[in-house]
Short mmCIF file of C-alpha atoms in Angstrom, two decimals:
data_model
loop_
_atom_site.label_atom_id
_atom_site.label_comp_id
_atom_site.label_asym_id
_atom_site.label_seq_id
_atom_site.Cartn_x
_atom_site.Cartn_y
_atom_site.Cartn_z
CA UNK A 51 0.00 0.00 0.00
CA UNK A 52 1.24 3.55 -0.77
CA UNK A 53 2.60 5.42 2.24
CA UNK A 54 -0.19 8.38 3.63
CA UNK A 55 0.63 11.97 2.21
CA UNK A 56 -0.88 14.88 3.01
CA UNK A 57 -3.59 16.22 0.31
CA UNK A 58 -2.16 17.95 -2.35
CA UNK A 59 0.76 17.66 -4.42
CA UNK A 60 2.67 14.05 -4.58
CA UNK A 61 6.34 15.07 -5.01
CA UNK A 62 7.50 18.12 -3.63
CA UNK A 63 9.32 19.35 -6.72
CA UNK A 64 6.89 22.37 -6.31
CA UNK A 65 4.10 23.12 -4.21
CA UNK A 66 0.42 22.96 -5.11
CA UNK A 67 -0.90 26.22 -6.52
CA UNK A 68 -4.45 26.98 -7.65
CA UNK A 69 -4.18 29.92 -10.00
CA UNK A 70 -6.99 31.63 -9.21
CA UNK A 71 -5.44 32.35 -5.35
CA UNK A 72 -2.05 33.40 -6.62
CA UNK A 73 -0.69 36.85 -6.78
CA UNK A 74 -1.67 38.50 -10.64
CA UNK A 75 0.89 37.85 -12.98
CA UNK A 76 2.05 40.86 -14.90
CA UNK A 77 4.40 41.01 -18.50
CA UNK A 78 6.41 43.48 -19.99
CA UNK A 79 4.51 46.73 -21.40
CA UNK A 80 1.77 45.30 -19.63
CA UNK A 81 0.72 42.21 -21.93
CA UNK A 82 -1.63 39.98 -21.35
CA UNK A 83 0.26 36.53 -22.88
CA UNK A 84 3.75 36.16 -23.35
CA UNK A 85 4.32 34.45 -26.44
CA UNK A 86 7.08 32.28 -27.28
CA UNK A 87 8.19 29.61 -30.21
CA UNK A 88 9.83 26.79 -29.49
CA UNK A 89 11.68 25.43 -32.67
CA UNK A 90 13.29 21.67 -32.77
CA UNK A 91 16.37 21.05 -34.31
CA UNK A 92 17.01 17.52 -33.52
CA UNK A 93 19.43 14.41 -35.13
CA UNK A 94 17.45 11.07 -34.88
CA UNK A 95 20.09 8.00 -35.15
CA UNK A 96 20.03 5.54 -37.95
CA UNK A 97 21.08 2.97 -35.66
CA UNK A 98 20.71 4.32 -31.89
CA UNK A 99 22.82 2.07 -28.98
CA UNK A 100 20.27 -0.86 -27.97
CA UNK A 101 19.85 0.29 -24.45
CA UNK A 102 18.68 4.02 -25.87
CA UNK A 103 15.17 4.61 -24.90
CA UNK A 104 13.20 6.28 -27.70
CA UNK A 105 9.56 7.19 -27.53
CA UNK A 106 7.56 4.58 -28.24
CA UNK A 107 4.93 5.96 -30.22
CA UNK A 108 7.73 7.08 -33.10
CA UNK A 109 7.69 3.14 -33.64
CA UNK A 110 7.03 1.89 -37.02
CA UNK A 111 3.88 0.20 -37.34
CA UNK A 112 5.75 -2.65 -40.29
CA UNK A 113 7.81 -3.56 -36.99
CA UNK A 114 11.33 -1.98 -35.17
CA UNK A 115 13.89 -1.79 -37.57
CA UNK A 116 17.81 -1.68 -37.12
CA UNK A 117 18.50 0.69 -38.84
CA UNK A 118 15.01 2.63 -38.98
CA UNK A 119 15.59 4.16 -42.93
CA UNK A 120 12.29 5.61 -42.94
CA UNK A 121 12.22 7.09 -39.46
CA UNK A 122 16.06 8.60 -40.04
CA UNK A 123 15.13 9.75 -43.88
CA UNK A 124 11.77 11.76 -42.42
CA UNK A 125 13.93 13.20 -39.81
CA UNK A 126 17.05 14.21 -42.17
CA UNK A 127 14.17 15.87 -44.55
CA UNK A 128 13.19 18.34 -42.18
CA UNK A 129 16.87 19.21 -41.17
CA UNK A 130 17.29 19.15 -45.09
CA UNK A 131 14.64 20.95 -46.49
CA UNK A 132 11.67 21.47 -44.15
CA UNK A 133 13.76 23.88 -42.00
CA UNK A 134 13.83 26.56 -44.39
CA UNK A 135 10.58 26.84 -44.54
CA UNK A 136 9.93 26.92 -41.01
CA UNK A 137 12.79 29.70 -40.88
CA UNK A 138 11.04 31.66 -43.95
CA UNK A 139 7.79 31.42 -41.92
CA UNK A 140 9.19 33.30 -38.74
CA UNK A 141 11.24 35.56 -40.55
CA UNK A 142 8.05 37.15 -42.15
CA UNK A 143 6.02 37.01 -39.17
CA UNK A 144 9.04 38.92 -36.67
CA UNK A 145 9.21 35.96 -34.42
CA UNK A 146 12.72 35.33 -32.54
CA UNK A 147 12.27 31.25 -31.12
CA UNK A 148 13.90 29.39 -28.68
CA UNK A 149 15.29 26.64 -30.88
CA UNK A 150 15.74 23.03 -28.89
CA UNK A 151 18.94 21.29 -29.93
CA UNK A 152 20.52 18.10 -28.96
CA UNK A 153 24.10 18.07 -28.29
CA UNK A 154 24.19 15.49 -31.48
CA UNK A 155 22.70 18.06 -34.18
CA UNK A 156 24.88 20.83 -32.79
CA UNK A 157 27.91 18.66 -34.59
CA UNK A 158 26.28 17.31 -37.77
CA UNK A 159 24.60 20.53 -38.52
CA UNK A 160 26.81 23.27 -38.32
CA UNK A 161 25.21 25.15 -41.66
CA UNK A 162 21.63 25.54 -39.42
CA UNK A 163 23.31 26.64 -36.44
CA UNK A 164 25.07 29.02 -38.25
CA UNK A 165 21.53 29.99 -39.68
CA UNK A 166 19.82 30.76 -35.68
CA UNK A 167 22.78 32.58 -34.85
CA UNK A 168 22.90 35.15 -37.20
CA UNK A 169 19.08 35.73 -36.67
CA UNK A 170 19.83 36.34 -33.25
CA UNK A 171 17.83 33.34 -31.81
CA UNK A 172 18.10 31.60 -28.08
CA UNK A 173 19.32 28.44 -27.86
CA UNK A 174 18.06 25.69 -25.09
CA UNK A 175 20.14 22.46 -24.11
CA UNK A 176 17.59 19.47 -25.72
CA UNK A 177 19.99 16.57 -24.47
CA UNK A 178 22.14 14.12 -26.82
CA UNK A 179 20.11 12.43 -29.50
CA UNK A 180 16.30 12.64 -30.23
CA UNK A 181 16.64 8.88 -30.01
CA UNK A 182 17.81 9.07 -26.50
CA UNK A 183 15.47 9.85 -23.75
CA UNK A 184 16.38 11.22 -19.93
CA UNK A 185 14.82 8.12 -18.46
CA UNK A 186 15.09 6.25 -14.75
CA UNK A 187 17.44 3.26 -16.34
CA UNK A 188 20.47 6.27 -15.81
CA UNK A 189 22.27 6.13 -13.06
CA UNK A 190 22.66 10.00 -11.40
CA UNK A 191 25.77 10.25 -12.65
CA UNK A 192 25.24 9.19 -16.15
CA UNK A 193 21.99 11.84 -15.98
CA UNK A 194 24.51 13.93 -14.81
CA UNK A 195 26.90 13.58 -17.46
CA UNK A 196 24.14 13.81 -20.34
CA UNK A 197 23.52 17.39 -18.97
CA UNK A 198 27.04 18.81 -18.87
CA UNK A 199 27.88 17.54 -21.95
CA UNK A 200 24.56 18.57 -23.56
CA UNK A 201 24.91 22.30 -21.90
CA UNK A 202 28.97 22.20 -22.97
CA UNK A 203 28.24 21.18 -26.56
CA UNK A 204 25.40 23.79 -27.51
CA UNK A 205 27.73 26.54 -25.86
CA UNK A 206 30.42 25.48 -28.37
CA UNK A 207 28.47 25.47 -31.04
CA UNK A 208 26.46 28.24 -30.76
CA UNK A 209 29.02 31.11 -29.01
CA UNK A 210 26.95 31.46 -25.83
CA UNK A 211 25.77 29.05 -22.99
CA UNK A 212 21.64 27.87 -22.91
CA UNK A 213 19.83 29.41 -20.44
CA UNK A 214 17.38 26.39 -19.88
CA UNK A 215 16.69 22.94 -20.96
CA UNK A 216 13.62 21.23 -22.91
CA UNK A 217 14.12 17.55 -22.86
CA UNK A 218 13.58 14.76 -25.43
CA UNK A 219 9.92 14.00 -25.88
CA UNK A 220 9.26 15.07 -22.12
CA UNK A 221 11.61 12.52 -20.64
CA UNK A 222 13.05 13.45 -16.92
CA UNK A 223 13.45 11.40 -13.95
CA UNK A 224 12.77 12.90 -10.19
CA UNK A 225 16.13 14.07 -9.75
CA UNK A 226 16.07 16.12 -13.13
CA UNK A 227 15.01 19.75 -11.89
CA UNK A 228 17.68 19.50 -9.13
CA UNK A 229 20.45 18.41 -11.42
CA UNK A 230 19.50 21.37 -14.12
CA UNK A 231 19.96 23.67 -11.18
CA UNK A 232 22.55 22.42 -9.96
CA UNK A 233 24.51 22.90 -13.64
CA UNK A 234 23.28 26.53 -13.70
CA UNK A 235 20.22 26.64 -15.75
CA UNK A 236 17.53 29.13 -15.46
CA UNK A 237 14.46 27.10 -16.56
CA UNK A 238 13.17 23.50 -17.74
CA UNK A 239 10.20 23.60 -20.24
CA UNK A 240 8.90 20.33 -19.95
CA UNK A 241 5.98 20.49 -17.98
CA UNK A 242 2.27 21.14 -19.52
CA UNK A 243 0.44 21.33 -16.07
CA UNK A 244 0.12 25.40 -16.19
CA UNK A 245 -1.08 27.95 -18.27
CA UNK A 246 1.90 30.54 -16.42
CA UNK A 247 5.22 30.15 -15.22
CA UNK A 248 6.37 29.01 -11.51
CA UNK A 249 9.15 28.49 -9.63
CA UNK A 250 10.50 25.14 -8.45
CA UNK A 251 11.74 24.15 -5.09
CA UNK A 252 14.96 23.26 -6.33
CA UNK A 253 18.35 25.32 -5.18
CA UNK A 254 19.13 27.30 -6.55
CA UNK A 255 15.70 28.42 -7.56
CA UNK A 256 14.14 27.18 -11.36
CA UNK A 257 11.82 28.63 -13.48
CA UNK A 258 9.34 25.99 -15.23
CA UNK A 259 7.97 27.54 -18.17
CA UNK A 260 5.28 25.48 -19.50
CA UNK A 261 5.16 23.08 -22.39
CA UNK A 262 1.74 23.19 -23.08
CA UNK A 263 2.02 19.90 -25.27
CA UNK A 264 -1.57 20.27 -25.85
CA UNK A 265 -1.09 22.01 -29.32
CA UNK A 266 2.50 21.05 -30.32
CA UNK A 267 2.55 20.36 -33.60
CA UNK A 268 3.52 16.64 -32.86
CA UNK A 269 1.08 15.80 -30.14
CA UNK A 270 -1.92 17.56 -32.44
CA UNK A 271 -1.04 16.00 -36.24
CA UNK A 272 1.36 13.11 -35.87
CA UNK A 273 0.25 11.43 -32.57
CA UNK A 274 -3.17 12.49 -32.55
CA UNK A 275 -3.96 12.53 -35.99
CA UNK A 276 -6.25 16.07 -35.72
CA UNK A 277 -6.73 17.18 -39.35
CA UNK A 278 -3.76 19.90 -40.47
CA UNK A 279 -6.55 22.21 -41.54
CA UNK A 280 -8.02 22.10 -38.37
CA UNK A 281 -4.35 23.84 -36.83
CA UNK A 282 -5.22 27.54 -37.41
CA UNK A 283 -8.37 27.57 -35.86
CA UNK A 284 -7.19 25.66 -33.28
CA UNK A 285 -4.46 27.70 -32.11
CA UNK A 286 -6.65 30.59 -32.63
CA UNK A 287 -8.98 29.04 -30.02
CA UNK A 288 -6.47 28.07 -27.41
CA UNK A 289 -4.85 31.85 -27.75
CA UNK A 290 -8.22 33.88 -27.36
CA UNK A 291 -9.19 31.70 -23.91
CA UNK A 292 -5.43 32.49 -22.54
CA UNK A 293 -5.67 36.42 -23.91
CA UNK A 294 -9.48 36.79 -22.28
CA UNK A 295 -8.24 35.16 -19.13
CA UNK A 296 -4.87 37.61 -19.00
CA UNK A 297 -6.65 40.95 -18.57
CA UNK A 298 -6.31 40.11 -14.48
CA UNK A 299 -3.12 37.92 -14.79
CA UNK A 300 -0.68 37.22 -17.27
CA UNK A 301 -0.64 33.91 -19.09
CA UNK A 302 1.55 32.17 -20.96
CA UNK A 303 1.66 30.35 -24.78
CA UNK A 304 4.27 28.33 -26.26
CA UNK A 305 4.10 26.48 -29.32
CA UNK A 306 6.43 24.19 -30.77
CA UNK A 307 7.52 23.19 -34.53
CA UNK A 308 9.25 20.42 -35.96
CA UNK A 309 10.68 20.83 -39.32
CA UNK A 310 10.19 17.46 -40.02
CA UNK A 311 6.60 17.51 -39.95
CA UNK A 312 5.51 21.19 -40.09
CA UNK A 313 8.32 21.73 -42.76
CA UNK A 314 6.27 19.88 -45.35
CA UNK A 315 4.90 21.23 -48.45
CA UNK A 316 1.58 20.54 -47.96
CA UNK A 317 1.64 21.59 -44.27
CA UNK A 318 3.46 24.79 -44.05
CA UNK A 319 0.53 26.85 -45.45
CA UNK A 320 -1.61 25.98 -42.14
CA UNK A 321 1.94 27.38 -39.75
CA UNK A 322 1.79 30.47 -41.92
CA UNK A 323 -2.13 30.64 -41.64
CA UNK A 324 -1.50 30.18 -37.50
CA UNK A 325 1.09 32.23 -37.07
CA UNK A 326 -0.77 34.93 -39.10
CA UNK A 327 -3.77 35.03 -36.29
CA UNK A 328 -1.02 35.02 -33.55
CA UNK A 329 0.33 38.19 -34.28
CA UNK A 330 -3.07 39.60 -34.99
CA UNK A 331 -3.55 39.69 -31.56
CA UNK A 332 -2.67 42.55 -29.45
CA UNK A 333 -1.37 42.47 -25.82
CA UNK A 334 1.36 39.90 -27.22
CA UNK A 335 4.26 40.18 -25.56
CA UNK A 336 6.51 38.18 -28.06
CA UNK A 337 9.64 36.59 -25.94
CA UNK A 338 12.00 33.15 -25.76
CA UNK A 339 12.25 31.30 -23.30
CA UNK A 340 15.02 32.57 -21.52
CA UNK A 341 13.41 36.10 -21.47
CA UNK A 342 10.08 34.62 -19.64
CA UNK A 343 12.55 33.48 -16.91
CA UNK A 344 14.33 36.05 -16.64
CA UNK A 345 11.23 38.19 -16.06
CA UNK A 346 9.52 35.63 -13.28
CA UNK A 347 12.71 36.01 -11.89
CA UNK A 348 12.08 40.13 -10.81
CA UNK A 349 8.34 38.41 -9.63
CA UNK A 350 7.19 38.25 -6.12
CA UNK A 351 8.60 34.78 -5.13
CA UNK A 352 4.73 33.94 -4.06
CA UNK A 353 3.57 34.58 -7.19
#
């Protein structure tokens, strides 16, 4: 039988907060949402190690080939082609993302690095491999390792050290928040259970930011098969509820791409079409990642 807790929360990674009792929220320039775009630049192995742990639901449904052609060739077509749409799409709408890469594509990608930097775009740690998830079969030190190396390679690669850390497909263990902190990050992004930003009890203090997986692109077309066309609207929907709600308190939207899937021809029409309600809205405050924690950090810590 489980051992009695208390009611509320059962971890104490952060305490239990009800939104409606907490202290309002407030942005930059006084903004309702604080908008920020989360863009994937991953390298999925041919071959991964056979103790990797991958996410399950990428599996083919013809069986679990060694080595995965089809899984590796969709993957190499975003980072090949699909990418430049995604960046053409940003460019014209004035949007400055976050982009998530793993240690791995910071090597075998140099040319799209190269690309984010001279935009001027943040960088987050995204672990090794999109083939290899933060799981409980590490030991602490091999987590460990994973996240200095990660954190080491994307500062080499990119000029500048990440700020926070978005992990593989969601994949952390308990010890994960502490760890990040402990390495000198500023915020973790993997955790959809808000609709604003909080602080963790971790020391030093960390800013989760959330991941709102809800409308990734992903979760929504790939996992969940919701029709493309249905994507605008969608987001639309999702973004008025958050704006209405954010005339008392600030809230929060992130949304993420993948080149590999959004990056398609017959897809990127419905991320232009999205993005072009987005920015219709006003009250935006349009941010990455790092900025959003930065801000909660100059927050009342009850808030």
């Amino acid at each position: 039988m489980p051992s009695f807790r208390a009611p509320g929360m059962d971890h104490d990674l952060y305490p239990f907060s009800a939104l409606p009792s907490r202290p309002p929220l407030s942005w930059p320039g006084g903004a309702r949402v604080a908008f920020a775009v989360v863009l994937h630049l991953e390298h999925w192995e041919l071959d991964p190690p056979a103790a990797a742990v991958r996410d399950p639901r990428f599996k083919d449904p013809m069986g679990d080939f060694r080595p995965d052609f089809r899984a590796y060739t969709l993957r190499e077509y975003g980072n090949r082609v699909g990418i430049f749409r995604i960046f053409d799409a940003l460019d014209r709408h004035g949007i400055r993302p976050t982009v998530a890469v793993n240690a791995a594509a910071c090597e075998r990608y140099p040319y799209l690095i190269e690309e984010c930097r001279r935009r001027g775009w943040e960088f987050a740690a995204h672990g090794s491999h999109a083939t290899r998830m933060v799981t409980a079969k590490l030991t602490e030190r091999q987590e460990r390792d994973l996240i200095d190396r990660s954190i080491a390679t994307v500062g080499r690669a990119t000029g500048s050290r990440p700020r926070g850390w978005i992990a593989q497909d969601y994949g952390e263990t308990a010890r994960t928040p502490q760890l990040l902190a402990e390495a000198g990050l500023e915020y973790v992004a993997d955790w959809p259970n808000d609709d604003q930003p909080y602080r963790m009890t971790t020391t030093p203090s960390l800013i989760s930011i959330p991941s709102q997986a809800e409308w990734d692109d992903v979760q929504l077309l790939w996992h969940r098969r919701v029709f493309t066309q249905r994507y605008p609207a969608l987001i639309e929907e999702a973004l008025s509820v958050l704006h209405a709600e954010g005339a008392s308190s600030g809230r929060y939207f992130g949304l993420g791409i993948h080149p590999w899937l959004f990056g398609m021809p017959h897809r990127i029409r419905y991320l232009n079409e999205a993005l072009d309600r987005i920015v219709g809205f006003d009250g935006l405050w349009q941010a990455t990642l790092g900025e959003v924690a930065g801000h909660m950090q100059t927050q009342p810590a009850d808030g």
